[in-house]
Amino acid sequence: MYQYNDFDTAFIAERNRQFRAQVERRIAGNLTEDEFRPLRLMNGLYLQLHAYMLRVAIPYGSLDPAKLRQLAYLAERWDKGYGHFTTRTNIQYNWPQLRDVPDMLDALAEVGMHAIQTSGNTIRNVTSDHFAGAAADEIEDPRPVAELVRQWSTDHPEFQFLPRKFKIAVIASDSDRAVMKSHDIGLKIVERDGARGFEVWVGGGMGRTPMVAKLLRDFLPRADLLPYLEAVLATYNRIGRRDNKYKARIKITVHENGLDEIRALVEEEFPRRRAAFSGVDQAWLARINAAFVTPTLSERDAAPYYAARDADPVFRAWADTNVTAHKHADHGIVTISLKAHGETPGDASADQMRLVADLAERYGHNDIRASHAQNLVLPHVALADIPAVHAALKSLGLATGNIGLASDIIACPGMDYCALATARSIPVAQGIATRLEELKIEHEVGHLQIKISGCINACGHHHVGHIGILGLDRAGVENYQITLGGDPSETTAIGTRTGPGFAYDEIVPAIERVIFAYLDLREGPEETFLEAYNRLGMAPFKSALYDQEARAHAAE
Amino acid sequence: MAQEFTPKVVTANALIEGDVVYLTAADTWARDLAQAEVLTDEADAQYRLLQAQARVDEIVGAYLADVRPGLNGPEPTHFREDFRRKGPSNLFHGKQADSLNHA
């Protein structure tokens, strides 16, 4: 795990000192809200429906026990005892008071954390694979590159006022667990002729105009990364649409100018940028690499794990969904579900956070990840220790065995918290998960990703949900559109709308009809929902959604 | 024909706490919609809004929200304002809980 050096520490302290003074001037009436707003947003502080919201960056989703315990402390000391993990692997506090925020930021600085560039038209928190360093299929740990990008992009003077926000993801395996192609820039570490470099993908995004990223460069030499990123950002900064907020993301710049034109402009800019890099960034990267050594995993007899699987069907069912193969065969990657049926997706209480920190310390080599799917991960646990981890998780309601299943739902905060939302999303997620639990069908249904957004900005990733749900305000009433066939994996696809939306009290039964239609139509349990949809197309699902509804109305 | 003016209240978020407040006839900020001043005249509503917006060291983001008369004072006409006056629906936090503490 990267630890702040003296420069980082001094930089954060200075930013926090500045922000404390800005808050004091705002409260004293010496700054107007128009003057203060950009300053608070630069430090991750939003004003939402019911209160301020502080969004804290968790770079590439990596935490250690000290950091997670401090996040728990913030939740108890200045919030209502919980935090909300987001689809950008950040954590949000929903109830801070303005005068407390400088103290919260100082408390974060104590453990090497901050809320800088979690808002605004800047390069946001760099995300990565939540299984980084543990996944059997990666060619290297992608997080050192993510950390290099974080350091380069933090307070980068040229890129503080971009046309719009800018999101970068880094992965290093063929499996895409980071929704890389839905980012403004997606980097995939690849190998060619024995040398490591990057595939550079550009112009992905969700929002009101969802687009899958396009391949800008199929092999970028490793040492060219930062100058090349600068060339892309500088090109976007110059020709991105500042006249229209809805056309300001780089996906529109790429779409309007064409990939070839963007590539030509980037390549033209690149030599100037390259010349300005002396190679010091590669020296930094070498130092960063040293901080991301995969822990030395001792050989452990996995027999207790298999014995527990045989003895305890509850443990076996949980392990089937929540434990993933580790590159070290007698270890496993444990995903901790923050999706207990009927609870708010992504919420964790202070007690739960402390328990996860304790487990990471005792069994998990001090390593914890937040995933974009709003769960937590212990990436390095000996199989032999997993029964003990499961037992501890059970004690605080963290042992839900549903990772990758239909109740492992991504949901944005929606109109329960967010000032931009047009409808609620959390209660829809709660309703679907509760219904699935009543029906006891989700293990039979298998892999199914439902993603819910409460407005067109698509923080809930609905465009890439196998089933996507978008909450809108239709003539003063909440209305929910359904999309099918989205895919967040390496075969990224944008879902297709089924047709007219459903009212708040109709959306859970509608999703239930789609799921039962799939069970009726699939060729067997081995055919997933997405595979069945891709084979059958929209028609049978549309029929299940709308014809039955018509019949039900006719029968009334 | 011009659209008929619907009754409104001035609402905002408190500067320090960030919670929802409503302008009262006594020029104070109330936490409870029932205590809000109901504005039935358009020119009057705009004037009250301007006055509210000038109070920059008390509130943020003042605007006019539609209401309709109810048994216990004004009621929101839009679900967004209904959530603002109560709090989130997933957890018993915000005004719905605070009103118990202050009652």
XYZ file of C-alpha atoms in Angstrom:
659
model
C 0.000 0.000 0.000
C 1.345 3.404 -0.934
C 2.150 5.548 2.109
C 2.303 9.316 1.922
C 5.785 10.813 1.791
C 6.666 14.195 3.309
C 5.587 16.024 0.181
C 2.143 14.382 0.166
C 1.660 15.062 3.878
C 2.663 18.704 3.580
C 0.498 19.174 0.489
C -2.624 17.794 2.179
C -1.972 19.768 5.351
C -1.682 22.973 3.352
C -4.870 22.261 1.385
C -6.728 21.507 4.604
C -5.440 24.702 6.200
C -6.649 26.685 3.189
C -10.049 25.019 3.223
C -10.470 25.592 6.967
C -9.916 29.300 6.380
C -12.343 29.260 3.447
C -15.043 27.641 5.600
C -14.444 30.210 8.335
C -14.759 33.054 5.835
C -17.960 31.545 4.426
C -19.522 31.210 7.879
C -18.453 34.732 8.776
C -20.197 36.017 5.664
C -16.993 37.101 3.907
C -17.480 34.688 1.030
C -20.721 34.345 -0.917
C -21.983 30.901 -1.859
C -21.023 31.609 -5.475
C -17.469 32.241 -4.323
C -17.408 29.335 -1.866
C -19.076 26.649 -3.979
C -16.132 25.944 -6.331
C -13.806 25.866 -3.319
C -15.897 23.327 -1.416
C -16.393 21.191 -4.525
C -12.621 21.074 -5.062
C -12.526 19.486 -1.621
C -15.321 16.986 -2.172
C -18.045 18.825 -0.262
C -21.489 18.829 -1.869
C -24.786 20.252 -0.646
C -27.440 17.594 -1.171
C -31.160 17.353 -0.491
C -31.108 17.111 3.301
C -27.553 18.000 4.248
C -23.982 18.444 3.115
C -22.268 15.365 1.717
C -18.517 14.746 1.930
C -17.118 12.426 -0.723
C -13.790 10.939 0.339
C -11.466 9.481 -2.270
C -10.348 5.879 -1.914
C -7.660 5.778 -4.605
C -8.163 2.680 -6.803
C -10.324 1.323 -3.978
C -7.368 0.369 -1.764
C -7.617 0.600 2.014
C -5.686 -0.687 4.986
C -7.026 -1.275 8.512
C -5.893 2.133 9.783
C -7.683 3.917 6.955
C -10.883 1.904 7.307
C -10.927 2.426 11.086
C -10.552 6.146 10.540
C -13.453 6.079 8.068
C -15.471 4.366 10.826
C -14.372 7.062 13.269
C -15.565 9.810 10.909
C -18.906 8.035 10.554
C -19.414 7.956 14.304
C -17.886 11.270 15.260
C -19.383 13.501 12.570
C -22.058 11.508 10.767
C -24.853 9.128 11.757
C -22.707 6.055 12.319
C -22.371 4.841 8.766
C -20.818 5.600 5.388
C -21.885 4.859 1.824
C -19.462 3.189 -0.596
C -19.995 4.416 -4.144
C -19.633 3.118 -7.695
C -16.435 5.178 -8.016
C -14.910 3.317 -5.051
C -15.255 6.413 -2.886
C -17.060 6.724 0.430
C -19.690 9.357 1.077
C -20.860 10.799 4.379
C -24.442 11.988 4.086
C -24.838 14.144 7.196
C -21.815 16.324 8.024
C -22.242 19.903 9.199
C -20.267 22.594 7.440
C -18.272 23.700 10.470
C -17.125 20.099 11.146
C -15.795 19.377 7.668
C -12.304 20.884 8.234
C -11.904 18.609 11.264
C -13.052 15.642 9.178
C -10.451 16.458 6.537
C -7.719 16.756 9.178
C -8.757 13.366 10.572
C -8.515 11.888 7.079
C -5.067 13.410 6.604
C -3.878 11.547 9.709
C -4.242 8.301 7.739
C -3.157 9.630 4.341
C -6.596 10.319 2.880
C -8.433 13.319 1.468
C -11.437 14.425 -0.564
C -9.572 16.382 -3.257
C -10.818 16.040 -6.852
C -13.811 13.942 -5.880
C -15.872 16.650 -7.560
C -15.439 19.331 -10.181
C -14.266 19.292 -13.773
C -10.974 17.626 -12.975
C -9.416 14.181 -13.173
C -11.358 12.238 -10.567
C -10.364 9.321 -8.364
C -8.469 6.772 -10.470
C -10.148 3.379 -10.276
C -8.788 -0.100 -10.838
C -9.481 -3.789 -10.504
C -10.647 -4.560 -6.950
C -8.887 -7.941 -7.244
C -5.579 -6.267 -8.198
C -2.560 -8.083 -6.844
C -4.597 -11.223 -6.182
C -6.342 -12.107 -9.443
C -5.032 -15.223 -11.135
C -5.407 -13.693 -14.605
C -3.545 -10.366 -14.218
C -0.146 -9.824 -15.826
C 0.847 -7.414 -13.052
C -0.715 -5.363 -10.257
C -2.287 -2.355 -12.031
C -2.337 -0.181 -8.905
C 1.191 1.273 -9.129
C 0.243 2.775 -12.485
C -3.019 4.009 -10.955
C -1.032 5.603 -8.127
C 1.334 7.247 -10.621
C -1.680 8.674 -12.469
C -3.139 9.822 -9.141
C 0.031 11.683 -8.217
C 0.369 13.221 -11.658
C -3.277 14.294 -11.847
C -3.640 15.627 -8.295
C -3.652 19.422 -8.476
C -2.247 19.263 -12.033
C -2.496 22.972 -12.896
C -3.412 22.446 -16.543
C -6.298 20.094 -15.814
C -8.188 21.759 -12.954
C -10.777 23.365 -15.239
C -11.500 20.814 -17.930
C -14.686 21.080 -20.004
C -16.161 18.397 -17.726
C -15.151 15.751 -15.184
C -12.667 13.106 -16.300
C -12.411 9.517 -15.129
C -9.521 7.100 -15.651
C -9.416 3.369 -14.903
C -6.443 0.976 -15.047
C -6.633 -2.797 -15.407
C -4.088 -5.508 -16.157
C -6.065 -8.589 -17.138
C -8.340 -9.709 -19.945
C -11.257 -9.869 -17.526
C -12.498 -6.341 -16.951
C -13.689 -5.961 -13.374
C -13.407 -2.158 -13.390
C -15.857 -1.247 -16.209
C -12.770 0.141 -17.929
C -14.505 0.834 -21.249
C -17.025 3.125 -19.565
C -14.287 5.590 -18.577
C -13.054 8.736 -20.300
C -9.722 6.943 -20.552
C -9.318 3.254 -19.875
C -5.825 1.808 -19.614
C -5.138 -1.879 -19.980
C -1.632 -3.073 -19.216
C -0.595 -5.508 -21.948
C 2.554 -7.257 -23.114
C 3.987 -7.179 -26.612
C 7.253 -8.757 -27.721
C 8.280 -9.155 -24.106
C 7.661 -5.487 -23.208
C 4.870 -4.085 -21.081
C 2.787 -1.181 -22.267
C -0.791 0.018 -22.503
C -3.857 -0.272 -24.610
C -5.371 3.211 -24.385
C -9.156 3.360 -24.672
C -10.888 6.712 -24.947
C -14.356 8.178 -24.886
C -16.297 5.676 -22.857
C -18.974 6.924 -20.525
C -22.472 6.546 -19.242
C -24.745 9.514 -18.565
C -27.388 10.619 -21.030
C -25.301 9.555 -24.046
C -23.736 6.216 -23.108
C -20.757 5.145 -25.195
C -18.288 2.281 -25.134
C -14.677 3.473 -25.247
C -12.740 3.197 -28.502
C -9.168 1.972 -28.901
C -7.007 5.056 -29.378
C -3.620 3.337 -29.215
C -3.090 -0.421 -29.236
C 0.344 -0.338 -27.649
C 1.747 2.620 -25.767
C 5.242 2.036 -24.386
C 5.282 2.109 -20.609
C 7.477 5.187 -20.244
C 5.228 7.221 -22.557
C 2.157 6.981 -20.339
C 2.074 10.376 -18.640
C 3.088 12.459 -21.682
C 0.521 10.559 -23.743
C -2.183 11.166 -21.141
C -1.202 14.842 -21.172
C -1.522 14.910 -24.948
C -5.029 13.411 -24.749
C -6.098 15.742 -21.944
C -4.614 18.794 -23.668
C -6.438 17.913 -26.900
C -9.700 17.506 -25.008
C -9.087 20.665 -22.996
C -8.681 22.606 -26.224
C -11.514 21.257 -28.386
C -13.958 19.831 -25.817
C -17.399 21.469 -25.899
C -17.534 24.068 -23.144
C -20.680 25.592 -24.638
C -22.968 22.725 -23.697
C -22.713 20.775 -20.457
C -24.365 17.760 -22.065
C -21.794 17.650 -24.859
C -18.753 18.436 -22.751
C -17.454 14.945 -21.943
C -14.620 13.574 -24.069
C -16.929 10.857 -25.416
C -18.773 13.593 -27.344
C -15.476 15.176 -28.450
C -14.410 11.802 -29.839
C -17.833 11.185 -31.358
C -18.066 14.582 -33.064
C -14.491 14.758 -34.328
C -13.998 11.098 -35.046
C -11.427 8.771 -33.538
C -8.934 9.306 -36.388
C -8.971 13.079 -35.984
C -8.535 12.803 -32.203
C -5.677 10.352 -32.718
C -3.996 12.730 -35.186
C -4.304 15.655 -32.774
C -2.985 13.587 -29.871
C -0.038 12.283 -31.882
C 0.753 15.840 -32.989
C 0.746 17.050 -29.388
C 2.581 14.047 -27.992
C 6.210 14.871 -29.002
C 6.055 18.244 -27.251
C 4.749 16.587 -24.106
C 7.227 13.737 -24.307
C 10.147 16.160 -24.540
C 9.082 17.782 -21.271
C 9.362 14.517 -19.335
C 12.874 13.878 -18.127
C 12.144 10.367 -16.935
C 11.608 11.395 -13.336
C 8.121 9.867 -13.525
C 9.642 6.458 -14.212
C 11.856 6.874 -11.162
C 8.717 7.647 -9.137
C 6.998 4.625 -10.607
C 9.874 2.421 -9.478
C 9.458 3.759 -5.928
C 5.681 3.315 -6.098
C 6.113 -0.266 -7.335
C 8.072 -1.051 -4.202
C 5.026 -0.108 -2.101
C 2.755 -2.598 -3.839
C 4.480 -5.880 -3.171
C 2.004 -8.729 -2.935
C 2.324 -10.107 0.585
C 4.354 -13.236 1.040
C 1.715 -15.912 1.330
C 2.814 -18.956 3.242
C 1.790 -22.449 2.193
C -1.323 -23.358 4.135
C -3.238 -26.613 4.276
C -6.655 -25.818 2.772
C -8.322 -28.857 4.360
C -10.287 -26.802 6.970
C -11.914 -24.856 4.123
C -13.093 -27.982 2.329
C -14.199 -29.554 5.611
C -16.317 -26.486 6.373
C -17.842 -26.624 2.889
C -18.840 -30.249 3.468
C -20.194 -29.644 6.955
C -22.053 -26.360 6.539
C -24.353 -25.750 3.547
C -24.713 -22.072 4.479
C -20.939 -21.634 4.375
C -20.725 -23.545 1.101
C -23.392 -21.400 -0.552
C -21.678 -18.215 0.644
C -18.241 -19.434 -0.481
C -19.616 -20.376 -3.912
C -20.592 -16.764 -4.601
C -18.252 -14.705 -2.409
C -14.889 -16.472 -2.681
C -12.870 -16.113 -5.892
C -9.765 -18.059 -6.892
C -6.508 -16.407 -5.845
C -3.299 -16.574 -7.880
C -1.873 -18.445 -4.874
C -3.899 -21.656 -4.953
C -4.317 -22.173 -1.198
C -5.659 -18.628 -0.769
C -8.912 -17.018 -1.795
C -10.274 -13.547 -2.548
C -13.169 -12.862 -0.179
C -15.821 -10.395 -1.288
C -17.862 -9.004 1.606
C -21.358 -8.167 0.444
C -22.749 -4.778 1.463
C -26.035 -5.938 -0.059
C -27.896 -7.704 2.741
C -31.429 -8.229 1.433
C -33.526 -5.180 2.180
C -30.590 -2.987 3.226
C -29.136 -0.007 1.364
C -26.568 -1.117 -1.245
C -23.105 0.129 -0.272
C -23.887 1.289 3.270
C -21.596 0.095 6.059
C -21.896 0.958 9.738
C -18.884 2.021 11.789
C -18.999 -1.330 13.602
C -19.006 -3.201 10.300
C -16.061 -1.166 9.021
C -14.087 -1.894 12.185
C -14.855 -5.608 11.917
C -13.598 -5.702 8.335
C -10.460 -3.819 9.423
C -9.908 -6.370 12.212
C -10.356 -9.289 9.818
C -7.933 -7.759 7.322
C -5.394 -7.381 10.094
C -5.863 -10.886 11.462
C -6.393 -12.894 8.274
C -5.936 -10.613 5.276
C -2.405 -9.133 5.242
C -3.807 -5.672 6.060
C -5.334 -5.338 2.622
C -8.919 -4.187 1.944
C -10.570 -3.029 -1.270
C -13.739 -1.148 -2.083
C -15.254 -2.345 -5.351
C -17.221 -0.313 -7.885
C -20.055 -2.759 -7.215
C -20.292 -1.240 -3.702
C -18.843 -4.198 -1.828
C -15.655 -4.678 0.198
C -12.953 -7.205 -0.610
C -10.296 -9.021 1.427
C -7.960 -9.945 -1.435
C -5.550 -12.315 0.328
C -7.089 -14.785 2.772
C -5.787 -18.325 3.309
C -8.537 -20.801 2.436
C -8.007 -22.370 5.853
C -8.979 -19.066 7.530
C -12.076 -18.388 5.458
C -14.486 -20.307 7.751
C -13.390 -18.079 10.648
C -13.786 -14.971 8.495
C -17.288 -16.100 7.508
C -18.261 -16.732 11.126
C -17.073 -13.261 12.145
C -18.883 -11.615 9.233
C -22.119 -13.337 10.262
C -22.004 -11.645 13.643
C -22.561 -8.209 12.083
C -24.804 -9.009 9.138
C -21.975 -9.064 6.603
C -22.224 -12.711 5.512
C -24.762 -12.338 2.721
C -23.841 -14.830 0.003
C -25.010 -13.024 -3.102
C -21.998 -11.687 -5.019
C -22.846 -11.656 -8.726
C -26.434 -12.680 -8.034
C -29.561 -10.663 -8.679
C -29.650 -9.049 -5.218
C -26.038 -7.800 -5.538
C -27.524 -4.605 -6.927
C -25.693 -1.378 -7.683
C -27.851 1.593 -6.734
C -26.943 5.263 -6.638
C -28.204 7.307 -3.645
C -31.073 8.602 -5.782
C -33.644 11.046 -4.506
C -33.279 9.851 -0.947
C -30.100 11.959 -0.811
C -28.960 13.360 -4.141
C -29.911 16.868 -5.244
C -29.614 15.878 -8.917
C -31.827 12.791 -8.726
C -35.152 12.607 -10.504
C -36.423 9.543 -8.622
C -35.457 7.206 -5.803
C -33.235 4.195 -6.467
C -32.396 2.750 -3.020
C -35.968 1.617 -2.177
C -36.250 -0.037 -5.591
C -33.070 -2.016 -4.866
C -34.393 -2.873 -1.399
C -37.713 -3.976 -2.886
C -36.147 -6.210 -5.541
C -33.732 -7.838 -3.076
C -36.472 -8.409 -0.514
C -38.712 -9.989 -3.141
C -35.890 -12.257 -4.366
C -35.339 -13.392 -0.784
C -39.055 -14.160 -0.368
C -39.075 -16.172 -3.580
C -35.765 -17.919 -2.738
C -34.864 -18.034 -6.418
C -31.669 -16.078 -6.833
C -29.301 -19.042 -6.597
C -31.381 -20.763 -9.268
C -31.298 -17.595 -11.389
C -27.524 -17.377 -11.116
C -25.355 -14.563 -12.457
C -27.507 -11.478 -12.999
C -26.421 -7.886 -12.506
C -29.136 -5.331 -11.824
C -28.040 -1.693 -11.746
C -30.225 1.257 -10.783
C -29.742 4.994 -11.342
C -32.024 7.699 -10.004
C -31.278 10.072 -12.871
C -29.817 10.182 -16.354
C -26.287 10.826 -15.030
C -26.121 7.055 -14.498
C -24.007 6.859 -11.328
C -25.797 3.522 -10.779
C -24.310 2.200 -14.062
C -27.774 1.202 -15.335
C -26.626 1.310 -18.977
C -24.312 -1.665 -18.394
C -26.622 -3.653 -16.117
C -27.872 -6.971 -17.478
C -31.061 -5.390 -16.219
C -30.781 -1.623 -15.930
C -33.301 0.600 -14.211
C -33.457 4.360 -14.671
C -35.669 6.441 -12.391
C -37.198 9.547 -13.939
C -39.717 12.225 -13.079
C -42.626 11.869 -15.478
C -45.199 14.631 -14.941
C -44.426 14.828 -11.240
C -44.462 11.073 -10.597
C -41.544 8.631 -10.241
C -41.265 6.449 -13.330
C -38.750 3.687 -14.046
C -37.407 2.696 -17.452
C -35.917 -0.749 -17.914
C -32.982 -1.616 -20.179
C -31.828 -5.152 -20.952
C -28.605 -6.603 -22.292
C -26.086 -4.177 -20.850
C -22.719 -5.695 -20.012
C -20.071 -4.169 -17.714
C -17.400 -6.781 -18.457
C -14.699 -6.905 -21.157
C -17.497 -7.479 -23.689
C -18.944 -4.085 -22.734
C -22.395 -3.338 -24.116
C -25.040 -0.690 -23.555
C -28.484 -2.014 -22.688
C -31.571 -1.478 -24.818
C -34.750 0.115 -23.504
C -37.691 -2.240 -23.263
C -40.402 0.353 -23.804
C -42.563 2.543 -21.599
C -41.538 2.947 -17.979
C -43.193 1.633 -14.839
C -44.564 3.410 -11.798
C -42.796 3.121 -8.438
C -45.178 0.403 -7.214
C -44.963 -1.476 -10.530
C -41.204 -1.699 -10.976
C -40.449 -4.574 -8.585
C -43.176 -6.829 -10.082
C -41.940 -5.872 -13.563
C -38.386 -7.009 -12.734
C -39.834 -10.198 -11.262
C -41.610 -10.895 -14.585
C -38.345 -10.427 -16.506
C -36.555 -12.852 -14.191
C -39.287 -15.494 -14.452
C -39.353 -15.087 -18.227
C -35.628 -15.842 -18.236
C -36.118 -18.959 -16.098
C -38.797 -20.165 -18.522
C -36.763 -19.414 -21.629
C -33.220 -20.466 -20.778
C -31.773 -23.627 -22.260
C -30.518 -24.726 -18.880
C -28.980 -23.433 -15.648
C -25.660 -22.980 -17.442
C -27.130 -20.311 -19.734
C -26.925 -16.982 -17.888
C -29.492 -14.208 -18.143
C -27.235 -12.203 -20.442
C -26.540 -15.196 -22.687
C -30.255 -15.956 -22.905
C -31.003 -12.332 -23.758
C -28.289 -12.267 -26.417
C -29.693 -15.472 -27.934
C -33.373 -14.536 -27.777
C -33.372 -10.774 -28.175
C -35.822 -8.356 -26.642
C -39.133 -9.782 -27.859
C -39.908 -12.465 -25.239
C -38.850 -10.192 -22.372
C -40.905 -7.356 -23.763
C -43.843 -9.666 -23.960
C -43.350 -10.716 -20.338
C -43.147 -7.096 -19.282
C -46.021 -5.615 -21.206
C -48.376 -8.357 -22.389
C -48.846 -9.806 -18.933
C -49.442 -6.358 -17.599
C -52.072 -5.824 -20.264
C -53.664 -9.153 -19.361
C -53.633 -8.311 -15.682
C -55.343 -5.011 -16.359
C -57.895 -6.709 -18.602
C -58.682 -9.188 -15.839
C -59.452 -6.484 -13.302
C -54.210 33.513 -21.018
C -51.408 33.592 -18.500
C -51.080 30.524 -16.335
C -52.623 30.938 -12.918
C -50.043 31.470 -10.162
C -49.893 28.510 -7.820
C -49.099 29.073 -4.119
C -45.441 28.902 -3.183
C -43.063 28.929 -0.251
C -39.462 30.111 -0.121
C -37.179 27.201 0.741
C -33.411 26.734 1.003
C -30.763 24.770 2.882
C -29.303 26.118 6.119
C -25.711 27.257 5.710
C -24.219 25.392 8.685
C -26.440 22.336 9.103
C -27.311 21.972 5.427
C -30.865 20.920 6.257
C -34.035 22.168 4.592
C -35.502 25.433 5.842
C -38.548 27.503 4.940
C -39.045 31.263 5.178
C -41.736 32.306 7.659
C -43.854 35.445 7.612
C -41.781 36.656 10.572
C -38.623 36.502 8.420
C -37.215 33.581 10.356
C -36.160 30.210 8.940
C -38.383 27.305 10.028
C -37.437 23.616 9.836
C -41.102 22.668 9.410
C -42.987 23.340 6.183
C -46.199 23.909 8.163
C -44.706 27.121 9.520
C -43.755 28.521 6.121
C -45.269 31.690 4.737
C -47.524 30.782 1.808
C -47.144 33.227 -1.072
C -50.155 33.529 -3.316
C -49.133 36.589 -5.319
C -46.436 36.263 -7.968
C -44.829 39.668 -7.481
C -44.841 39.164 -3.730
C -43.256 35.724 -4.134
C -40.445 37.110 -6.288
C -39.831 39.903 -3.789
C -39.694 37.479 -0.858
C -37.322 35.241 -2.815
C -34.971 38.153 -3.486
C -35.015 39.063 0.192
C -34.236 35.462 1.116
C -31.418 35.142 -1.396
C -29.734 38.165 0.167
C -29.357 36.303 3.469
C -26.147 34.612 2.323
C -24.727 33.985 5.767
C -27.799 31.985 6.837
C -28.868 29.861 3.872
C -27.834 28.425 0.494
C -29.791 28.067 -2.719
C -33.148 29.719 -1.976
C -35.937 29.032 -4.462
C -39.730 29.003 -4.718
C -41.409 25.625 -4.246
C -45.022 24.854 -5.152
C -47.391 24.026 -2.311
C -51.111 23.455 -1.852
C -53.143 24.249 1.240
C -53.609 21.346 3.663
C -55.185 20.762 7.053
C -51.906 21.529 8.840
C -50.609 24.275 6.634
C -48.991 24.032 3.214
C -48.321 20.622 1.653
C -45.791 19.927 -1.133
C -47.189 19.254 -4.596
C -44.091 17.452 -5.903
C -42.528 14.302 -4.474
C -39.086 15.910 -4.359
C -40.371 18.529 -1.924
C -42.086 15.786 0.044
C -38.714 14.034 0.499
C -37.053 17.324 1.381
C -39.549 17.933 4.157
C -39.262 14.418 5.630
C -35.827 12.948 4.938
C -34.690 9.790 3.165
C -37.006 6.796 2.815
C -34.357 4.107 3.433
C -33.339 5.241 6.912
C -35.190 7.094 9.654
C -32.904 10.106 9.492
C -33.322 13.776 8.768
C -36.428 15.796 9.566
C -38.668 12.814 10.259
C -36.313 11.845 13.116
C -35.335 15.365 14.180
C -38.968 16.357 14.677
C -39.253 13.634 17.320
C -36.199 14.987 19.135
C -37.499 18.540 19.102
C -41.162 17.718 19.828
